[in-house]
mmCIF file of C-alpha atoms and ligand atoms in Angstrom:
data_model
loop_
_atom_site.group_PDB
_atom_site.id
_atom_site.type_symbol
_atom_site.label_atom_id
_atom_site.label_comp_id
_atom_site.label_asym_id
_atom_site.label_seq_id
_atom_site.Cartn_x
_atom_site.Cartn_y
_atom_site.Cartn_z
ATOM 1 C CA UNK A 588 0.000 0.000 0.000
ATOM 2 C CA UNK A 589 1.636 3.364 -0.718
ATOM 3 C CA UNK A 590 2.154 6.003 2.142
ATOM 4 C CA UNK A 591 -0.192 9.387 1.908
ATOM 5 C CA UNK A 592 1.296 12.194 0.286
ATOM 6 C CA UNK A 593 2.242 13.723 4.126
ATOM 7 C CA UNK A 594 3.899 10.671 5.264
ATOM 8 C CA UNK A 595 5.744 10.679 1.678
ATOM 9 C CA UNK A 596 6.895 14.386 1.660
ATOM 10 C CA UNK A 597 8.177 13.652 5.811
ATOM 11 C CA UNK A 598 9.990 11.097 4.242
ATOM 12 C CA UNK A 599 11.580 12.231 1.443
ATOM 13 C CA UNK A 600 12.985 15.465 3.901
ATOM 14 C CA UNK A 601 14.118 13.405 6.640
ATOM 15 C CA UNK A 602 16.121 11.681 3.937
ATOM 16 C CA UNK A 603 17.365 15.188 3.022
ATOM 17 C CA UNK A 604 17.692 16.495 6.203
ATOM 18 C CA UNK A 605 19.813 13.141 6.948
ATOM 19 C CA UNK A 606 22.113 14.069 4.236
ATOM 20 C CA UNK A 607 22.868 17.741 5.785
ATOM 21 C CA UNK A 608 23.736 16.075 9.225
ATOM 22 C CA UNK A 609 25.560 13.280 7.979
ATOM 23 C CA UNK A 610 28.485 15.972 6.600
ATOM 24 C CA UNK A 611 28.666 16.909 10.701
ATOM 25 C CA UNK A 612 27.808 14.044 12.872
ATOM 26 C CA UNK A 613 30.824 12.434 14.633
ATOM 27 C CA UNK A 614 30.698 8.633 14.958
ATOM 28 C CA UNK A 615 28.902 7.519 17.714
ATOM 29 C CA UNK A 616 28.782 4.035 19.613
ATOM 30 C CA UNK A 617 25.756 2.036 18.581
ATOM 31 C CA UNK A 618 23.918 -0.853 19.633
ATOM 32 C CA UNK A 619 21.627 -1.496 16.484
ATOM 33 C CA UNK A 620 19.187 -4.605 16.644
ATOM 34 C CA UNK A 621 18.338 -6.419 13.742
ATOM 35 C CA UNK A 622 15.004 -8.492 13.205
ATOM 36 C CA UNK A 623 14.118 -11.443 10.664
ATOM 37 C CA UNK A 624 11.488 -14.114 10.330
ATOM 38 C CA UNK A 625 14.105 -17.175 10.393
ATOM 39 C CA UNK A 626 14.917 -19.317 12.921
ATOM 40 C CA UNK A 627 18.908 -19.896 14.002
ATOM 41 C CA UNK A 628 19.477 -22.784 11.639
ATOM 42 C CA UNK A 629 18.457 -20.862 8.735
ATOM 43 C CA UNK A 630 21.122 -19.459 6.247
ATOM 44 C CA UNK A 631 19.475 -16.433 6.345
ATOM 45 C CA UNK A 632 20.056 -15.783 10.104
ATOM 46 C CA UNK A 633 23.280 -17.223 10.059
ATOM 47 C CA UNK A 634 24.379 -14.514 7.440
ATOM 48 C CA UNK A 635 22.671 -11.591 9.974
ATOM 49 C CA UNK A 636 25.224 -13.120 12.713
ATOM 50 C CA UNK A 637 28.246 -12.853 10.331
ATOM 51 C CA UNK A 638 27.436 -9.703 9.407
ATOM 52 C CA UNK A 639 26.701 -8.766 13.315
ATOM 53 C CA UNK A 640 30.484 -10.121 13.920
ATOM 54 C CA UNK A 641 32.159 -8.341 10.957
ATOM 55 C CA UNK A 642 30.539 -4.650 12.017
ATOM 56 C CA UNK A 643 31.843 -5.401 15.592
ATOM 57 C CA UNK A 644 35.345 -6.384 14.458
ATOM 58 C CA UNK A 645 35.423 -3.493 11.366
ATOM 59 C CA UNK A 646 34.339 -0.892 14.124
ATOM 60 C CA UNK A 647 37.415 -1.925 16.538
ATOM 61 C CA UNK A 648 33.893 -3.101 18.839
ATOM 62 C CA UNK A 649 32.507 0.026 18.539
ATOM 63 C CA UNK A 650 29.228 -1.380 17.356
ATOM 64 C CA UNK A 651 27.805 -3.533 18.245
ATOM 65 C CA UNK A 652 24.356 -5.483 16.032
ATOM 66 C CA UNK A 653 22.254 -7.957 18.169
ATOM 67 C CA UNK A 654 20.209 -10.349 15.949
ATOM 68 C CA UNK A 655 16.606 -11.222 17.002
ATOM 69 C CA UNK A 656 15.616 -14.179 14.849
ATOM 70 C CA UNK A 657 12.210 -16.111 14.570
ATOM 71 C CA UNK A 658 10.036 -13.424 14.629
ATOM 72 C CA UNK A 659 11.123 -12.350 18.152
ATOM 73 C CA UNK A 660 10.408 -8.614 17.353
ATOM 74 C CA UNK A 661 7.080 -9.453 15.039
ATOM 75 C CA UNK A 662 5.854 -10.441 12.110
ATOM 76 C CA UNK A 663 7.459 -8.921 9.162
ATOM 77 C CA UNK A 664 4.560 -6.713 8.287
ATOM 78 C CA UNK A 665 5.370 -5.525 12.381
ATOM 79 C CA UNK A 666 8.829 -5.014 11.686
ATOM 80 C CA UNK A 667 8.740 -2.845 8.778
ATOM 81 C CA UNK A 668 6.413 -0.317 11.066
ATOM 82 C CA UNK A 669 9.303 -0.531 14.224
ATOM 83 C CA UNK A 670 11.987 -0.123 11.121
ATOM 84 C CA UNK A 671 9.524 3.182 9.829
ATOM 85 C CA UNK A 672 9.657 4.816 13.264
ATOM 86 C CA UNK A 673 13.065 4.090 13.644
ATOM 87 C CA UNK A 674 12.548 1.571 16.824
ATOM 88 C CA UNK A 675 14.393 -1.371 15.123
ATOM 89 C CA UNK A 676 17.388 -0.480 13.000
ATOM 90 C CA UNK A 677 17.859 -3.182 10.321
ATOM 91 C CA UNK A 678 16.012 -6.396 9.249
ATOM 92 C CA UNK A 679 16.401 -8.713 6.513
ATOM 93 C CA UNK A 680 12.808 -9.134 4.928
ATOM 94 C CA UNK A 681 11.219 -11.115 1.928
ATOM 95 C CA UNK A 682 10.095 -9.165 -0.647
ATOM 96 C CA UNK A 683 6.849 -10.399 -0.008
ATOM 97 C CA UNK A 684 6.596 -8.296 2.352
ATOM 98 C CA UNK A 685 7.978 -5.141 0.548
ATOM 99 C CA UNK A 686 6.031 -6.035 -2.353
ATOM 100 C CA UNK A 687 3.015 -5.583 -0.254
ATOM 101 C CA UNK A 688 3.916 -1.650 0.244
ATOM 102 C CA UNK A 689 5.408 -0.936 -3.165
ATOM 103 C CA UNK A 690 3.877 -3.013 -5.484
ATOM 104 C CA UNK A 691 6.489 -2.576 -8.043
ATOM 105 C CA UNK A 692 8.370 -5.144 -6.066
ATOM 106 C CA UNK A 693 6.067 -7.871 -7.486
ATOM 107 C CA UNK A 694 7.686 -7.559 -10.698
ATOM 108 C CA UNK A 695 10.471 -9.703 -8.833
ATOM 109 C CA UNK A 696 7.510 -12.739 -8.921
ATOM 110 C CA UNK A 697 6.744 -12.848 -12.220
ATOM 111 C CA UNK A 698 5.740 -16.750 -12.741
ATOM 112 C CA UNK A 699 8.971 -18.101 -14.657
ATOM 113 C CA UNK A 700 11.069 -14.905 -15.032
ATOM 114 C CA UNK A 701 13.787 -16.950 -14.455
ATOM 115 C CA UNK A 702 13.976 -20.459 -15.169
ATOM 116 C CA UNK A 703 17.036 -21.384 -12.857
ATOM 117 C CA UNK A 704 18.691 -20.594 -10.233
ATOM 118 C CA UNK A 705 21.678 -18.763 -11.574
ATOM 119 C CA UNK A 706 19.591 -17.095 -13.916
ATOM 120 C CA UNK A 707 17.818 -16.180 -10.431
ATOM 121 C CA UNK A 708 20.940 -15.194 -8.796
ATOM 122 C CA UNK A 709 22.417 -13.270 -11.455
ATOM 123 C CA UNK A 710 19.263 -11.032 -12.009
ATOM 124 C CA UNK A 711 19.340 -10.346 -8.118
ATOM 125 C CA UNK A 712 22.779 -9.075 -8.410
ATOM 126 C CA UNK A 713 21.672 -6.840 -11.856
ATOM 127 C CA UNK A 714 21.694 -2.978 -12.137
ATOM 128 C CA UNK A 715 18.027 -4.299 -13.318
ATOM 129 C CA UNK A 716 17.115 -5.995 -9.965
ATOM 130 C CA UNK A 717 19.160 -2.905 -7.432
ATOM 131 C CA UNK A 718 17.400 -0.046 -9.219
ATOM 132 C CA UNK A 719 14.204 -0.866 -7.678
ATOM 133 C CA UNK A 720 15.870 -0.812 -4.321
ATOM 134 C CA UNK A 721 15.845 3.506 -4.881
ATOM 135 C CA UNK A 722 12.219 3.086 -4.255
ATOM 136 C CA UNK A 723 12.247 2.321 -0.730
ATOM 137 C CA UNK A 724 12.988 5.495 1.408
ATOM 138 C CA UNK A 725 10.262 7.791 -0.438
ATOM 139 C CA UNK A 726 7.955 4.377 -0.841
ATOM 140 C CA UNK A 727 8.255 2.888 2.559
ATOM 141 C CA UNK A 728 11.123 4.817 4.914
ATOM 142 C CA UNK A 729 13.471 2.200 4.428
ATOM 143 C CA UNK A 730 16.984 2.166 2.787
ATOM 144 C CA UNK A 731 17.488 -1.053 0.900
ATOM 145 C CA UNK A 732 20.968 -2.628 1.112
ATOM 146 C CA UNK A 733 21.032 -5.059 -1.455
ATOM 147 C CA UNK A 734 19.214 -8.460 -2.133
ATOM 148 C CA UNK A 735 19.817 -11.974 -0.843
ATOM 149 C CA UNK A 736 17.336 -15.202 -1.594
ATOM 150 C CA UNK A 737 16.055 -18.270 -0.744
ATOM 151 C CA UNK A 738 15.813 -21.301 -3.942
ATOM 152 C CA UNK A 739 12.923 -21.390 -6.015
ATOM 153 C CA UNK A 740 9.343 -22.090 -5.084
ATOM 154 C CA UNK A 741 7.843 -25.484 -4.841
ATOM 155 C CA UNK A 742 4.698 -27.146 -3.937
ATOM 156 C CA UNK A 743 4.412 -30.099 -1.101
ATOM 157 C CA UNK A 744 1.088 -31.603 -0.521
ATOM 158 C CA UNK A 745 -0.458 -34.376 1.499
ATOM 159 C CA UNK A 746 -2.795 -35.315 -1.377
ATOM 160 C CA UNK A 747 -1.940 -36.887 -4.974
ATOM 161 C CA UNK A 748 -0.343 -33.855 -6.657
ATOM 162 C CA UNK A 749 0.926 -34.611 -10.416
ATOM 163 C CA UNK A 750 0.542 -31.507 -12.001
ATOM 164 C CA UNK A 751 -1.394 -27.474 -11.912
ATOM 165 C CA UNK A 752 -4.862 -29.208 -11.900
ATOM 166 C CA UNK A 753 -4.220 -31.086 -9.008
ATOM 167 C CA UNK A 754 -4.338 -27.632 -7.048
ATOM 168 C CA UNK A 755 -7.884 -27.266 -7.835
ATOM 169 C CA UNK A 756 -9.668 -26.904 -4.218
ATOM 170 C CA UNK A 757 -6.507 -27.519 -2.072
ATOM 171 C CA UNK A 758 -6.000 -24.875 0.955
ATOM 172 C CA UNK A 759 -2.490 -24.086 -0.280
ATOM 173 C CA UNK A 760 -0.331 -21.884 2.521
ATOM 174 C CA UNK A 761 1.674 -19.045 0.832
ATOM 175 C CA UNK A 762 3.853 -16.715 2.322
ATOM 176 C CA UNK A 763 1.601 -13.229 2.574
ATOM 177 C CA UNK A 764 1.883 -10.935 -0.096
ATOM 178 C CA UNK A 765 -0.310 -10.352 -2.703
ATOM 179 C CA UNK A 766 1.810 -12.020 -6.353
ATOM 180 C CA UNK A 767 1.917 -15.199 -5.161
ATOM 181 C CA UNK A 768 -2.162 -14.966 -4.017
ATOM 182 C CA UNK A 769 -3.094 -14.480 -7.780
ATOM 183 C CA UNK A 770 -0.836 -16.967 -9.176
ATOM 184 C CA UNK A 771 -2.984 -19.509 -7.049
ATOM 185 C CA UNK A 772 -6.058 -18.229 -7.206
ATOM 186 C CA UNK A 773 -5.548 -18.881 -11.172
ATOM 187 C CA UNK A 774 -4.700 -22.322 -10.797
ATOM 188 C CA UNK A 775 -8.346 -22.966 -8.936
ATOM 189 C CA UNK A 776 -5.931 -23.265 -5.235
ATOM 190 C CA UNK A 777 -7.728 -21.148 -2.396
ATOM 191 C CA UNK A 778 -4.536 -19.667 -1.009
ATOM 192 C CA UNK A 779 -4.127 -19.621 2.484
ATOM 193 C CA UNK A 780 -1.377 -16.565 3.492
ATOM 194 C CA UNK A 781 0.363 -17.955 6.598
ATOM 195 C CA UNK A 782 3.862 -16.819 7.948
ATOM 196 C CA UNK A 783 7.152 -19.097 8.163
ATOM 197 C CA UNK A 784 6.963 -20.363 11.579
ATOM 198 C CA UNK A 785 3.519 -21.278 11.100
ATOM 199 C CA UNK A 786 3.650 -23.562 8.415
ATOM 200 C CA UNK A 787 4.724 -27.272 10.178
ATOM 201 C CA UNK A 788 1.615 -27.256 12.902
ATOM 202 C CA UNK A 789 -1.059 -25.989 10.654
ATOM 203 C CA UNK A 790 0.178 -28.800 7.806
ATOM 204 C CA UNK A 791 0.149 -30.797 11.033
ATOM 205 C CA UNK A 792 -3.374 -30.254 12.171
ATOM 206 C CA UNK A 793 -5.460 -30.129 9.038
ATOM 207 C CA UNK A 794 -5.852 -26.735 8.697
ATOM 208 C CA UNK A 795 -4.128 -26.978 4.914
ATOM 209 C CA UNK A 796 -3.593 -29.066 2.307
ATOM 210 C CA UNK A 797 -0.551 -28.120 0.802
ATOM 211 C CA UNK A 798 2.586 -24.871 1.030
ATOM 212 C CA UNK A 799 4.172 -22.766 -1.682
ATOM 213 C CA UNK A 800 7.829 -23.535 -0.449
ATOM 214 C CA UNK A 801 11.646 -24.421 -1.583
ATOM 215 C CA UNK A 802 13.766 -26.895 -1.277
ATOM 216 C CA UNK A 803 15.918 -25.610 1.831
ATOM 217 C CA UNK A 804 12.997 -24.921 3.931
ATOM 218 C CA UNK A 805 11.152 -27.805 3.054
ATOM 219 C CA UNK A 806 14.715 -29.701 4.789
ATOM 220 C CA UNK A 807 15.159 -27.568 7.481
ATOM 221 C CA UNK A 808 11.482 -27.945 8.685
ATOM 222 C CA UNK A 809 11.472 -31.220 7.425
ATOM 223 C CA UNK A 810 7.723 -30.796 5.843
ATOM 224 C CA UNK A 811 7.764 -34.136 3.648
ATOM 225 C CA UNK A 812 6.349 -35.526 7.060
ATOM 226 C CA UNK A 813 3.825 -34.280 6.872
ATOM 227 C CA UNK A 814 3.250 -33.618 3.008
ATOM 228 C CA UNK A 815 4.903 -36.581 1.139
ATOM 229 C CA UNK A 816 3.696 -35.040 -2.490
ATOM 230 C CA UNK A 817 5.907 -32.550 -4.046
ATOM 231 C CA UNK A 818 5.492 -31.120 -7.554
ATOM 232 C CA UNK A 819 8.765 -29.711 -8.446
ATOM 233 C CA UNK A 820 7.764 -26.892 -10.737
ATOM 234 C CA UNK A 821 10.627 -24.379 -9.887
ATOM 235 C CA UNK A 822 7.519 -21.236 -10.466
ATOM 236 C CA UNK A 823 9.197 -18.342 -8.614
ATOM 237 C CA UNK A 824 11.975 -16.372 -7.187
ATOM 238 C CA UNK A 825 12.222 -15.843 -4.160
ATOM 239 C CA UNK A 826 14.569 -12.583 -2.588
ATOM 240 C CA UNK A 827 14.920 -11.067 0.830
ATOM 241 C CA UNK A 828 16.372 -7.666 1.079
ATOM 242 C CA UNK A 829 18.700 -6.377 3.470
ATOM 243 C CA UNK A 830 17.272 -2.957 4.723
ATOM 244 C CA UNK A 831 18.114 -0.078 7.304
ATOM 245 C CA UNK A 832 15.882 2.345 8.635
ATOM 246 C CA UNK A 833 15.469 5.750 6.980
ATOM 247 C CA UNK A 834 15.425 7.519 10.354
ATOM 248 C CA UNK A 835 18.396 5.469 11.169
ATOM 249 C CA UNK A 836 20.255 5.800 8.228
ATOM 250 C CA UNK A 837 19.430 9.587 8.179
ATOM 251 C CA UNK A 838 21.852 9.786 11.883
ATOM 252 C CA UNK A 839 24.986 7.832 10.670
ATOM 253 C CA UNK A 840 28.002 9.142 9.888
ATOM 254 C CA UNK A 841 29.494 8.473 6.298
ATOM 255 C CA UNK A 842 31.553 6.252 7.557
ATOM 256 C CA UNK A 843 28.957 4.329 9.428
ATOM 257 C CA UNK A 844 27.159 4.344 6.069
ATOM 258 C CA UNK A 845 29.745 2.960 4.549
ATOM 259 C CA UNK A 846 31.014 0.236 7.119
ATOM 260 C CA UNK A 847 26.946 -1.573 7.287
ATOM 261 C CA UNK A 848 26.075 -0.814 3.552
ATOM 262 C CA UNK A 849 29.270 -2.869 2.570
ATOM 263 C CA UNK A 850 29.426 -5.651 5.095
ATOM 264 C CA UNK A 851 25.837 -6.126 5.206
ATOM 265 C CA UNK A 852 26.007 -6.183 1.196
ATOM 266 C CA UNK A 853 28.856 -9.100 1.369
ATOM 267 C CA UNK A 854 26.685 -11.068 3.753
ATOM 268 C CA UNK A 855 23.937 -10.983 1.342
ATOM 269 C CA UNK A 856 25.505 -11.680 -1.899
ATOM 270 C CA UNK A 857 27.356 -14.703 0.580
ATOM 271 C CA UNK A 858 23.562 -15.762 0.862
ATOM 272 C CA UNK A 859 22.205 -15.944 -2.945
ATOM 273 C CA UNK A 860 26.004 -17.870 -3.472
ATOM 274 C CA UNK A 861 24.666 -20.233 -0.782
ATOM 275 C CA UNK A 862 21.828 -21.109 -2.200
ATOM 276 C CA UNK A 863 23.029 -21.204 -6.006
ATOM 277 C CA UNK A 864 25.858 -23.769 -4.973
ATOM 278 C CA UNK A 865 23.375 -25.876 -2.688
ATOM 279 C CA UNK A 866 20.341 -26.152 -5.145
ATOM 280 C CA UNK A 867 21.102 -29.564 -7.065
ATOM 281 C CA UNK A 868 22.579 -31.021 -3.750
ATOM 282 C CA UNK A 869 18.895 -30.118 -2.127
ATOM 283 C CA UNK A 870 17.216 -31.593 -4.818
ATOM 284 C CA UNK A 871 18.783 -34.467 -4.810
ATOM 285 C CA UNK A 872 18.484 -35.081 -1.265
ATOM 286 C CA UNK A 873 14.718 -34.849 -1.413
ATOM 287 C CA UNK A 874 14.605 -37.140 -4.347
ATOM 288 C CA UNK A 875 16.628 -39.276 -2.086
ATOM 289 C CA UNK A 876 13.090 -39.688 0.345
ATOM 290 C CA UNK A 877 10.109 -41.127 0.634
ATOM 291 C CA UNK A 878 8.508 -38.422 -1.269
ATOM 292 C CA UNK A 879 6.479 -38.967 -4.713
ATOM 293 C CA UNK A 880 7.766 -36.633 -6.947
ATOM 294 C CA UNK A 881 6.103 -34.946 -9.920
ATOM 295 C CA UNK A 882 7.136 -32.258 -12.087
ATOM 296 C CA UNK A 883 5.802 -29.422 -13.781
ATOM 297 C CA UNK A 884 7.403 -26.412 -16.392
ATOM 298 C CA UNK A 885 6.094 -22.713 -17.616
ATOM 299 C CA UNK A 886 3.626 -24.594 -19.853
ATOM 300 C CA UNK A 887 2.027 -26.572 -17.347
ATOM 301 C CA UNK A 888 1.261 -23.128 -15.637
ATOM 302 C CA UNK A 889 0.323 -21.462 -19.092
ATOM 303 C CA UNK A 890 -3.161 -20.094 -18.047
ATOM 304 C CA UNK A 891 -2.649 -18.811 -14.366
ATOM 305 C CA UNK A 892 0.745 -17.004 -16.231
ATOM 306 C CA UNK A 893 -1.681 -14.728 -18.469
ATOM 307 C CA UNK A 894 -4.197 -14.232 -15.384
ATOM 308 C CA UNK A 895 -0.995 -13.022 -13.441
ATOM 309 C CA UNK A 896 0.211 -11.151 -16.099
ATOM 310 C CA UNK A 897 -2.816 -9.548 -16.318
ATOM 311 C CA UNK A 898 -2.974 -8.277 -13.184
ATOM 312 C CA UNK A 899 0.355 -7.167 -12.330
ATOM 313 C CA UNK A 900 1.574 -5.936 -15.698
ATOM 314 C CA UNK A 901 -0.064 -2.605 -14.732
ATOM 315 C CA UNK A 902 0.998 -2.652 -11.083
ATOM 316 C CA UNK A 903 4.699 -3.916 -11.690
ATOM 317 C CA UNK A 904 6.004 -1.335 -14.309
ATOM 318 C CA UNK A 905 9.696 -2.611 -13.768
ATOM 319 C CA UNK A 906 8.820 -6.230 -15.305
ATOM 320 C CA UNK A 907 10.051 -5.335 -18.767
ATOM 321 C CA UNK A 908 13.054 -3.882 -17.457
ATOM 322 C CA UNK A 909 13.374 -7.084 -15.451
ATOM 323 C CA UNK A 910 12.816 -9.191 -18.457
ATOM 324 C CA UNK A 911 15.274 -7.422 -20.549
ATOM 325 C CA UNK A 912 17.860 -8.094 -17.852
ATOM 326 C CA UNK A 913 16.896 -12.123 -17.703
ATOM 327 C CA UNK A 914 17.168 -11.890 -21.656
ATOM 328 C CA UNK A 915 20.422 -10.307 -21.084
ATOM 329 C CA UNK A 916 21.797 -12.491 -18.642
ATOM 330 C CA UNK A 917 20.882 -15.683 -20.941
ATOM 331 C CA UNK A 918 22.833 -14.101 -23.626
ATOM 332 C CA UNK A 919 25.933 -13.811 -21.978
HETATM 333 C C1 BEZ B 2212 8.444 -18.521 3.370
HETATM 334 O O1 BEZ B 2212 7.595 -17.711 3.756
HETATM 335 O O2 BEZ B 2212 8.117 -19.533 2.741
HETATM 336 C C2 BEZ B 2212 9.893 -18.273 3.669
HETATM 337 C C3 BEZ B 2212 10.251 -17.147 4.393
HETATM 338 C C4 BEZ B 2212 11.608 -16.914 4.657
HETATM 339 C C5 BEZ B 2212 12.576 -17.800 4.207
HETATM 340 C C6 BEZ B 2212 12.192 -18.929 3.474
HETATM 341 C C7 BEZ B 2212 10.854 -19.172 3.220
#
């Protein structure tokens, strides 16, 4: 949802204003906090407590970042109002969630933009992919760092699942933001938006059928036991983005800026490498279980790709840009 016109314009001169003091502000000791949805195993998290440790050591322990994983500040949704007022410094989000305030950011989901996972990674790290980051302080008070990800998205299911028209019906969980919910709806799936931590119990307890997920999570949480079905179909991206608050950001001294905007930016790139190297391994391990396997491609998923396209070719007006950067990277 965009901010009022106000809320924009208070924004865009605390940005400004930020810029003034930041020529005459002396560095300054400070404890930031950082929030994120993941729990410690997750790659994710780890990479928050890296870059917690390099800040320390690059600051001679000046600084100091404390990492609150597993939603222990909030939901992300929560966090990005803390981050707005300035009473949480940092967080690493999905775009989901960003995608839910500027909804240019759901350009990133376009069904099959990429079809692999370095085509994925490489579009993350594109001029493409970053100039959509400049959105974020007038858009939503936040300065984004840079991008990392998690692998591609998958379906699990506890019923038979061998292709799109199996999802007719099913209560399928997706992360909340508003892409994914249409690319469901126009398969005939009633998506069900349901945070991270959520997902095990309510697959658990009935309350759905099936999750939008990828490979790493569906390991980590170990899901196939309780959805033994997966249709490998490989439909969507999926980025986080490392962000700082603009109230935050508007205090720090250049070199301040500097010091998080470059470690943090190493951490994250350290991330999308993770996840590009570990990809076949993944999928091999899950092929590995007792899981029935089926798999599906950009044709299986022609229709619900021209309802999507329908709806978010007007909201997303960075998809052709996007799309010349894929076509770009698959050239080269
Ligand atoms: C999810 O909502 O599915 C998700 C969120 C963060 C990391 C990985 C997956």
């Amino acid at each position: 949802m965009e901010l009022n016109m106000s809320m924009k314009h208070l924004m865009t001169s605390v940005m400004a204003g930020g810029l003034a003091l930041m020529m005459t502000l002396p560095a300054q000791a400070r404890d930031f906090r950082l929030g994120l949805i993941t729990p410690p195993p997750h790659r994710w998290t780890q990479a928050a407590e890296a870059f917690a440790e390099d800040v320390k050591q690059k600051s001679g322990g000046e600084h100091s970042i404390a990492v609150f994983p597993s939603q222990q500040l909030g939901n992300e949704a929560q966090m990005v109002q803390q981050l707005q007022t300035g009473a949480l410094d940092m967080a690493f989000l999905t775009v989901a969630e960003i995608s839910n305030r500027v909804p240019d950011f759901g350009a990133l989901y376009a069904p099959y933009l990429v079809e692999n996972i370095d085509q994925a990674a490489a579009l993350l790290k594109s001029e493409a992919a970053t100039d959509l980051l400049s959105q974020l302080p007038s858009e939503a008070g936040l300065v984004g760092v840079g991008y990392g990800m998690a692998g591609l998205r998958q379906v699990m299911s506890r019923d038979k699942l061998e292709g799109p028209a199996d999802l007719e019906g099913k209560k399928l969980r997706i992360t909340p933001f508003e892409p994914i919910r249409d690319f469901y709806k126009a398969t005939g799936a009633a998506p069900t938006p349901m945070p991270l931590p959520a997902v095990y119990d309510a697959l658990a307890n009935g309350q759905i059928d099936a999750i939008d997920m990828d490979f790493d999570s569906i390991l980590i949480f170990k899901f196939y036991d309780r959805s033994d079905k997966m249709l490998i179909s490989n439909h969507m991206m999926f980025p986080m983005v490392g962000v700082v608050s603009g109230r935050v950001w508007k205090d720090l001294s250049k070199d301040d800026r500097e010091l998080l905007k470059t470690s943090m930016r190493a951490q994250l790139d350290a991330v999308i490498d993770h996840f590009q190297a570990l990809e076949k391994k993944q999928e091999q391990e899950l092929r590995g279980l007792n899981i029935t396997i089926s798999e599906a491609n950009k044709d299986d998923f022609a229709d619900a790709i021209t309802e999507w396209e329908k709806i978010w070719a007007p909201k997303a007006p960075s998809l052709p840009n996007l799309r010349k950067a894929v076509a770009e990277i698959k050239g080269s």
